[in-house]
Coordinates of C-alpha atoms in Angstrom, one line a residue:
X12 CA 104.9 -163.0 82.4
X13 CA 101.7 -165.3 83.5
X14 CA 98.8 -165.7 81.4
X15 CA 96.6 -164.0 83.9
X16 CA 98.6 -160.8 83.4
X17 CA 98.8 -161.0 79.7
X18 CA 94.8 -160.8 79.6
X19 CA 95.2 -157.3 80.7
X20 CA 95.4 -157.0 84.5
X21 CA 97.6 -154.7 85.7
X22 CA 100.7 -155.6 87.4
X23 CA 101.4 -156.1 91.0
X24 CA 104.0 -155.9 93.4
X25 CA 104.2 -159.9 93.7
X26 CA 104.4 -159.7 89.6
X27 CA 107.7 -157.9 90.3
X28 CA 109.0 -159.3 93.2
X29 CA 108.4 -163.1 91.0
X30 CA 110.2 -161.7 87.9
X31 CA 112.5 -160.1 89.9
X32 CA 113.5 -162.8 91.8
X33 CA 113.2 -161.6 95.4
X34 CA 111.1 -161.3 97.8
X35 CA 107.8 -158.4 97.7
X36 CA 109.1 -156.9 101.3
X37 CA 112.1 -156.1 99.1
X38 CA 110.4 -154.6 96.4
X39 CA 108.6 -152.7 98.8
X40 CA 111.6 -151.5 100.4
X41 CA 113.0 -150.6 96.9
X42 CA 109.8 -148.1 96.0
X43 CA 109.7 -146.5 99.7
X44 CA 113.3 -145.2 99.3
X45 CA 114.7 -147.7 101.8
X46 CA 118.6 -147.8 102.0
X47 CA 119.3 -151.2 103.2
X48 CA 119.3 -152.8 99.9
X49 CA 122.4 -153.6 97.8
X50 CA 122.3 -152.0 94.2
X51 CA 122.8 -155.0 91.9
X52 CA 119.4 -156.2 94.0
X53 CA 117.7 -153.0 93.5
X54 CA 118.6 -152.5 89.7
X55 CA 116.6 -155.5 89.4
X56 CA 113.6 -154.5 90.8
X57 CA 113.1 -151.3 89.1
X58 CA 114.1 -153.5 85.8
X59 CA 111.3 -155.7 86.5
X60 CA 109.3 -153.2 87.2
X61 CA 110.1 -151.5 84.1
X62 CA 109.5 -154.4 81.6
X63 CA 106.2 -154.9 83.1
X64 CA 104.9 -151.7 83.5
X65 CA 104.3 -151.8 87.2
X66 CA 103.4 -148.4 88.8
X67 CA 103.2 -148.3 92.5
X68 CA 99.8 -147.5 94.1
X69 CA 100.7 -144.3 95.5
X70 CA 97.1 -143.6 97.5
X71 CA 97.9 -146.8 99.2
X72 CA 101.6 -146.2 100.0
X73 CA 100.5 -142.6 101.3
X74 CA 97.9 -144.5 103.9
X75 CA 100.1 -147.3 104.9
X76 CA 103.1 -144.3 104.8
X77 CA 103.6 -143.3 108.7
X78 CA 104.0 -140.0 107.4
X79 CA 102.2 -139.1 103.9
X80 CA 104.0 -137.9 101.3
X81 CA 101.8 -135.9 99.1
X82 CA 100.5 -132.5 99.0
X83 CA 96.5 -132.0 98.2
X84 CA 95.7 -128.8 96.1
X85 CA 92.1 -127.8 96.2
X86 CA 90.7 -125.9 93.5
X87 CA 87.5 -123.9 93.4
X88 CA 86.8 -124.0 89.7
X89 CA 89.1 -126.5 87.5
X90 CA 88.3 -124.1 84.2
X91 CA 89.2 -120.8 85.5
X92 CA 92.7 -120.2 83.7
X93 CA 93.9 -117.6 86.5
X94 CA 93.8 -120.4 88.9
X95 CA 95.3 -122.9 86.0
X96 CA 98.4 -120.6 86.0
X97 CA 98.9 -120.4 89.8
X98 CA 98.5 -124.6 90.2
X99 CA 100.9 -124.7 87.2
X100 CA 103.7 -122.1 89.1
X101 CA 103.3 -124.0 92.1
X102 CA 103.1 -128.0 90.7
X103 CA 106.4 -127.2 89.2
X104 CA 108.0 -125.5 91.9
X105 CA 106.9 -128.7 94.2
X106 CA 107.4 -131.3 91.8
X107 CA 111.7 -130.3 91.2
X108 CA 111.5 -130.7 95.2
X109 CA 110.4 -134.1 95.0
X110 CA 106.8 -133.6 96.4
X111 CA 103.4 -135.2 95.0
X112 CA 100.1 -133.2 94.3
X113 CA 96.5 -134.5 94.3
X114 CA 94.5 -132.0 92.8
X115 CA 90.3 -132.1 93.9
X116 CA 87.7 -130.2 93.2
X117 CA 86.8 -128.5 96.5
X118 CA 83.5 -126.2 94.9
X119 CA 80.5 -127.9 93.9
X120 CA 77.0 -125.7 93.0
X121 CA 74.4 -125.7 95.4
X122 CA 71.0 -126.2 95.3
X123 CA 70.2 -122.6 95.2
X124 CA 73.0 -122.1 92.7
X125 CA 75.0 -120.5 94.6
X126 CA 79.2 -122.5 95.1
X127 CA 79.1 -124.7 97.7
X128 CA 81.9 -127.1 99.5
X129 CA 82.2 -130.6 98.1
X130 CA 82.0 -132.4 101.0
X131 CA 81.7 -135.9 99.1
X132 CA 85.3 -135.0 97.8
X133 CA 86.6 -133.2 101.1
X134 CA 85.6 -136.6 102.8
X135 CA 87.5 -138.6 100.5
X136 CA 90.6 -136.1 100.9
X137 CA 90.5 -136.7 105.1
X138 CA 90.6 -140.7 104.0
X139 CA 94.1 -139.8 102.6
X140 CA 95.9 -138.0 105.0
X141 CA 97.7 -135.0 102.8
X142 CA 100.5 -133.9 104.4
X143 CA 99.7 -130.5 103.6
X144 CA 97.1 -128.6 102.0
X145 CA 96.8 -125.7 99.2
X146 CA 93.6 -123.8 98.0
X147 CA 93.7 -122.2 95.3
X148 CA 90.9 -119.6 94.9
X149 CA 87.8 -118.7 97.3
X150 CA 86.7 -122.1 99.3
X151 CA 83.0 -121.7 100.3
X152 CA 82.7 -122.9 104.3
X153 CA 86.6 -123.6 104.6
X154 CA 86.6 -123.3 108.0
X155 CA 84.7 -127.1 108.4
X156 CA 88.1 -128.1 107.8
X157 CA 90.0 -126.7 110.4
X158 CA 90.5 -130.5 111.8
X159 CA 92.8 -130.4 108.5
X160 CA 94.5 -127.1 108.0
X161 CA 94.7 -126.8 111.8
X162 CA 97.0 -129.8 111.9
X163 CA 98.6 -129.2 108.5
X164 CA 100.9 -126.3 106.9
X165 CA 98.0 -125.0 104.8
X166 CA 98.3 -122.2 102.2
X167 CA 95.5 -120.3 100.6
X168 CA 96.3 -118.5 97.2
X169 CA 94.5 -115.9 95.6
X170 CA 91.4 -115.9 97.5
X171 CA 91.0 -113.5 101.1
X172 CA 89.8 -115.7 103.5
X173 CA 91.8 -117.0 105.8
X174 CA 90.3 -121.1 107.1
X175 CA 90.5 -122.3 111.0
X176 CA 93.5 -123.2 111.6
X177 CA 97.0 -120.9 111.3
X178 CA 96.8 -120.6 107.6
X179 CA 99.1 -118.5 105.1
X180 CA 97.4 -116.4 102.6
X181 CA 99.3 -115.5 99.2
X182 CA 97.7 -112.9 97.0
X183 CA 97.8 -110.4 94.6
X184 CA 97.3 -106.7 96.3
X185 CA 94.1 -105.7 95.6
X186 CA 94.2 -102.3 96.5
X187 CA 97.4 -101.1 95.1
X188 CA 96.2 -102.6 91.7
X189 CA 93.2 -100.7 91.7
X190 CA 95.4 -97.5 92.8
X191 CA 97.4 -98.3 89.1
X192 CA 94.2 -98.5 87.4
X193 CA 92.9 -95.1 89.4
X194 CA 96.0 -94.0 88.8
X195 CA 96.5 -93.6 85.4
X196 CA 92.8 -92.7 84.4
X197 CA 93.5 -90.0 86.7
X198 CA 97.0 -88.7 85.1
X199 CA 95.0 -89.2 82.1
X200 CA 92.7 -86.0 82.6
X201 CA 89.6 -87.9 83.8
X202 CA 87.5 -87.5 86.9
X203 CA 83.9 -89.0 86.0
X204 CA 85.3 -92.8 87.0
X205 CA 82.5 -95.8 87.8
X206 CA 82.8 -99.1 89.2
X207 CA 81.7 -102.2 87.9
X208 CA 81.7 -105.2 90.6
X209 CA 81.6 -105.6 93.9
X210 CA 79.2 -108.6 94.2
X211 CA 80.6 -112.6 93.7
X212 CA 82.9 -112.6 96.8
X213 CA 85.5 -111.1 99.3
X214 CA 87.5 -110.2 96.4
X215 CA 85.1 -108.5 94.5
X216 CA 83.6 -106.4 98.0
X217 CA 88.2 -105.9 98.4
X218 CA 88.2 -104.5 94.8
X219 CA 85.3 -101.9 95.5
X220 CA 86.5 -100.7 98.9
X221 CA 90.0 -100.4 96.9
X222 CA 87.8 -98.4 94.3
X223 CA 85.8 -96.0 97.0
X224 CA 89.3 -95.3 98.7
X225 CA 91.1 -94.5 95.3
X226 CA 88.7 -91.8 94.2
X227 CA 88.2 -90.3 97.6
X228 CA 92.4 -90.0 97.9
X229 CA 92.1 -88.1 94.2
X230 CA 90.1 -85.8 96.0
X231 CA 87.2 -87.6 94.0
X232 CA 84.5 -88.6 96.2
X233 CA 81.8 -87.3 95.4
X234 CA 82.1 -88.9 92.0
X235 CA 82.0 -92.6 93.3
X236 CA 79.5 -94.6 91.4
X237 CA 79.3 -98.2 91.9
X238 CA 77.3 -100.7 89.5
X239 CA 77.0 -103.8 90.9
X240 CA 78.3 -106.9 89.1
X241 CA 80.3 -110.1 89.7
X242 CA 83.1 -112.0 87.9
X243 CA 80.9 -112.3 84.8
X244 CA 80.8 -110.8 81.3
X245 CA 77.1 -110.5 81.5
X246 CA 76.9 -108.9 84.3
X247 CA 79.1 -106.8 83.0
X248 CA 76.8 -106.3 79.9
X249 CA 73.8 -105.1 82.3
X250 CA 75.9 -103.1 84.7
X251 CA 77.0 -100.9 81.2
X252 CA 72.8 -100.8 80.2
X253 CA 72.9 -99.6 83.5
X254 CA 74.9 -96.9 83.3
X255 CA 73.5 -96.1 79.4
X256 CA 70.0 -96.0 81.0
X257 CA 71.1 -93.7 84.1
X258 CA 71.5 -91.3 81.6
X259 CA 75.1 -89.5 82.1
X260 CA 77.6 -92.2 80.6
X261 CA 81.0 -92.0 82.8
X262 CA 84.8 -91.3 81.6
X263 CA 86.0 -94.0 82.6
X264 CA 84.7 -97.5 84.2
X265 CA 87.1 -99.9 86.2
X266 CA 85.9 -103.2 86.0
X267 CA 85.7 -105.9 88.9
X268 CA 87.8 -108.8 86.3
X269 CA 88.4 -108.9 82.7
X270 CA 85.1 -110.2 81.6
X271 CA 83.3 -108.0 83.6
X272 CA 85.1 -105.5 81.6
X273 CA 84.3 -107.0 78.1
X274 CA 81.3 -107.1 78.8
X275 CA 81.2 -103.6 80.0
X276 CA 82.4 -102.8 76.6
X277 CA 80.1 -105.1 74.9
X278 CA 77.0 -103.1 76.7
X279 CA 78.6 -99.6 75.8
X280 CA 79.0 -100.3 72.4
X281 CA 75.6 -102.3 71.7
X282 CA 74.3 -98.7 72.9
X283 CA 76.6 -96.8 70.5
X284 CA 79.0 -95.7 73.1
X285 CA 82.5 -95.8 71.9
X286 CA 85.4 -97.2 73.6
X287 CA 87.9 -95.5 74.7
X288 CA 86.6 -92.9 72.4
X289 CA 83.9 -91.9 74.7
X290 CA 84.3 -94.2 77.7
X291 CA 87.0 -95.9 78.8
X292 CA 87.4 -99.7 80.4
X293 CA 89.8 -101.2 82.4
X294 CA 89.9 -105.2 83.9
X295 CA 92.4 -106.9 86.1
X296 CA 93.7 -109.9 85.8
X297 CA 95.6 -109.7 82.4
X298 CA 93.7 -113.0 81.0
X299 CA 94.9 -114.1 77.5
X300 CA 91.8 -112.5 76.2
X301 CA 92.5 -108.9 77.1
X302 CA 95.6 -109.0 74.8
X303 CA 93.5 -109.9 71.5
X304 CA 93.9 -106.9 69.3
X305 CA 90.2 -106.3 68.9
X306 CA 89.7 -106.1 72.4
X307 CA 93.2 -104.9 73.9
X308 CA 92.4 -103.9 77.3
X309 CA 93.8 -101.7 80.2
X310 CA 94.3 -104.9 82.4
X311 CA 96.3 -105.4 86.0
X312 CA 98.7 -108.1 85.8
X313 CA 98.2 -109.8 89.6
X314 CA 101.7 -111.8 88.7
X315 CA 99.9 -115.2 88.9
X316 CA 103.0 -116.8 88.8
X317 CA 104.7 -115.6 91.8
X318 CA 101.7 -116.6 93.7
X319 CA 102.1 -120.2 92.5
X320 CA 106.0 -119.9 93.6
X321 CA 105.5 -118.4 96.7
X322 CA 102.5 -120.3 97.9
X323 CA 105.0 -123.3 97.2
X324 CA 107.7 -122.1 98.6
X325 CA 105.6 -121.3 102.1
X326 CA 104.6 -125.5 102.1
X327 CA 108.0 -126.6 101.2
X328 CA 109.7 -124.9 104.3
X329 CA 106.9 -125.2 106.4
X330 CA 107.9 -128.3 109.1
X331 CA 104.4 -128.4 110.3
X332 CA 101.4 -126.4 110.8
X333 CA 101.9 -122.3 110.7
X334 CA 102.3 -120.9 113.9
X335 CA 99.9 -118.1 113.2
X336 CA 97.8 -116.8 110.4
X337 CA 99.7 -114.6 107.9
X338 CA 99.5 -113.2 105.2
X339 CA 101.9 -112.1 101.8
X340 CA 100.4 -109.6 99.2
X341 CA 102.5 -109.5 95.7
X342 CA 102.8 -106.8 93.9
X343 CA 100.5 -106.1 90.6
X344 CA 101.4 -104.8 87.9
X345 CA 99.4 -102.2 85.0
X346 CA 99.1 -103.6 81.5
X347 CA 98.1 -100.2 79.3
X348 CA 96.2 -100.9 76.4
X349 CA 93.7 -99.4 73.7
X350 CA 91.1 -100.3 75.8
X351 CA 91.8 -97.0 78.5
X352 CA 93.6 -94.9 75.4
X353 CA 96.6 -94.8 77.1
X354 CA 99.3 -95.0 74.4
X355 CA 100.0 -95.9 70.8
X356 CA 97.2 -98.3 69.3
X357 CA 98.4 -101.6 69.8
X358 CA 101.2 -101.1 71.8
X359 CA 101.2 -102.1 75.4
X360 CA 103.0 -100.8 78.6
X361 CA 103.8 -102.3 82.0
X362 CA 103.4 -99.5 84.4

């Protein structure tokens, strides 16, 4: 090893192709898969490579690759751990079929606050040349890059929208998880049933028409009564003051998400309502949180997983861009819990 590369610099492909022996068009050939080289040659390589710790550039072997070789996943929030669980479903499905990932963060805040599309990273992402593209969770302005997912097998999971291009949409189904959650409040005995959400995106505005459509099929429509809220607990918090202060406290509230929900409980409580005693709260998404005995809430269980799997699945037998848009809606599922007293304390069933 030379003394340049013992002070620290990282090693190259002529650092391998020197200890090696041979020359750096064969090393090359030996890291781009090619067949033509003879195996006591090529056990050399990749044993040079070894004892120097030489990683190949793989940004540069995608751009000087006629045709790239790795998959880009946008994300629109890196901390939310619903979206964690569907990149983690679908990294492993694609990684045990041999095919890269380059996760970015496609959602950046605006000035006004409100998500906007990070275009400083989207720019860097059509420097790269993906070879197909997956979003997980609502992209603001997605269709400026229909030069991308119209030329690419795109997927979009969890999120509604649908970008320019022929893109696949994978999602839970909103509407038959708030039937569950309508459902069983309903078999339950109850009738006086509020909404919390609505606001913070197409999913929220899916959940509420899902809501409004629900009640009117129970024959319930003239008890619809919508507080509007987002995906936060505080605004869940305020939307529960609001339904203290409107003076006739409801049955039964279905929350827009989970922390909507706590903090729908959170309000009730801090007003000396008593859940599920006198009100009771369901969420969706079955987070880790609802599960926590204290809390224990009436959750829908969008089966994050199989979104991951399938939204996979869709780019690994994709041979190019989709023909036409589609979409696939998976099945939910109803977590019962203390939170909508449907059962023994403690004790949770999958309806």
């Amino acid at each position: 090893m030379s003394t340049e590369q013992s002070a620290g610099r990282a090693p190259t492909i002529r650092d391998v192709a020197r200890e090696a022996g041979v020359s750096k068009s064969l090393v090359s050939l030996v890291f781009n898969g090619g067949d033509n080289v003879g195996p006591e040659r090529r056990e050399r390589v990749l044993r040079a490579a070894e004892q120097l710790g030489y990683r190949p550039n793989l940004v540069a072997k995608s751009l000087a690759a006629r045709k790239p070789d790795f998959i880009a996943v946008l994300m629109s929030n890196l901390s939310n751990p619903l979206f964690a669980e569907i990149l983690g479903a679908a990294r492993a499905r694609l990684s045990a079929a041999g095919r890269r990932t380059m996760i970015l963060s496609a959602v950046t805040e605006g000035p006004d606050g409100e998500p906007m599309l990070d275009r400083e990273n989207l720019d860097v992402l059509h420097g790269l040349r993906p070879s197909a593209i997956l979003a997980i969770g609502t992209i603001p302005d997605l269709n400026d890059l229909a030069d991308l997912t119209g030329t690419l097998p795109t997927v979009v999971a969890s999120a509604t929208e649908r970008a320019g291009g022929s893109v696949f949409v994978v999602r839970s189904d909103d509407f038959a998880g708030v039937e569950l959650v309508l459902d069983h409040l309903v078999a339950e005995g109850l009738r006086e049933i509020a909404f919390v959400g609505g606001d913070g995106g197409d999913v929220s505005a899916a959940r509420e028409r899902a809501y409004r459509e629900g009640m009117t099929r129970h024959g319930l429509a003239d008890l619809v009564r919508v507080i509007r809220a987002d995906f936060t607990e505080e605004s869940g918090r305020r939307a529960a003051r609001e339904l203290v202060e409107g003076g006739r406290i409801p049955e039964a509230v279905v929350a827009v998400n989970d922390l909507a929900a706590m903090g729908a409980m959170a309000g009730l409580e801090e007003a000396g309502v008593r859940v599920p005693q006198e009100c009771r709260v369901t969420g969706y998404d079955d987070t880790s949180l609802s599960a926590i005995p204290r809390i224990s809430l009436t959750s829908v269980d969008p089966d994050n997983r199989r979104i991951g799997e399938t939204a996979a699945d869709a780019l690994l037998d994709a041979a190019g861009p989709f023909a036409e848009p589609s979409e696939m809606l998976v099945a939910p599922r109803l977590v019962v819990r203390d939170s909508s007293g449907g059962g023994q304390v403690g004790v949770a069933r999958h309806l």
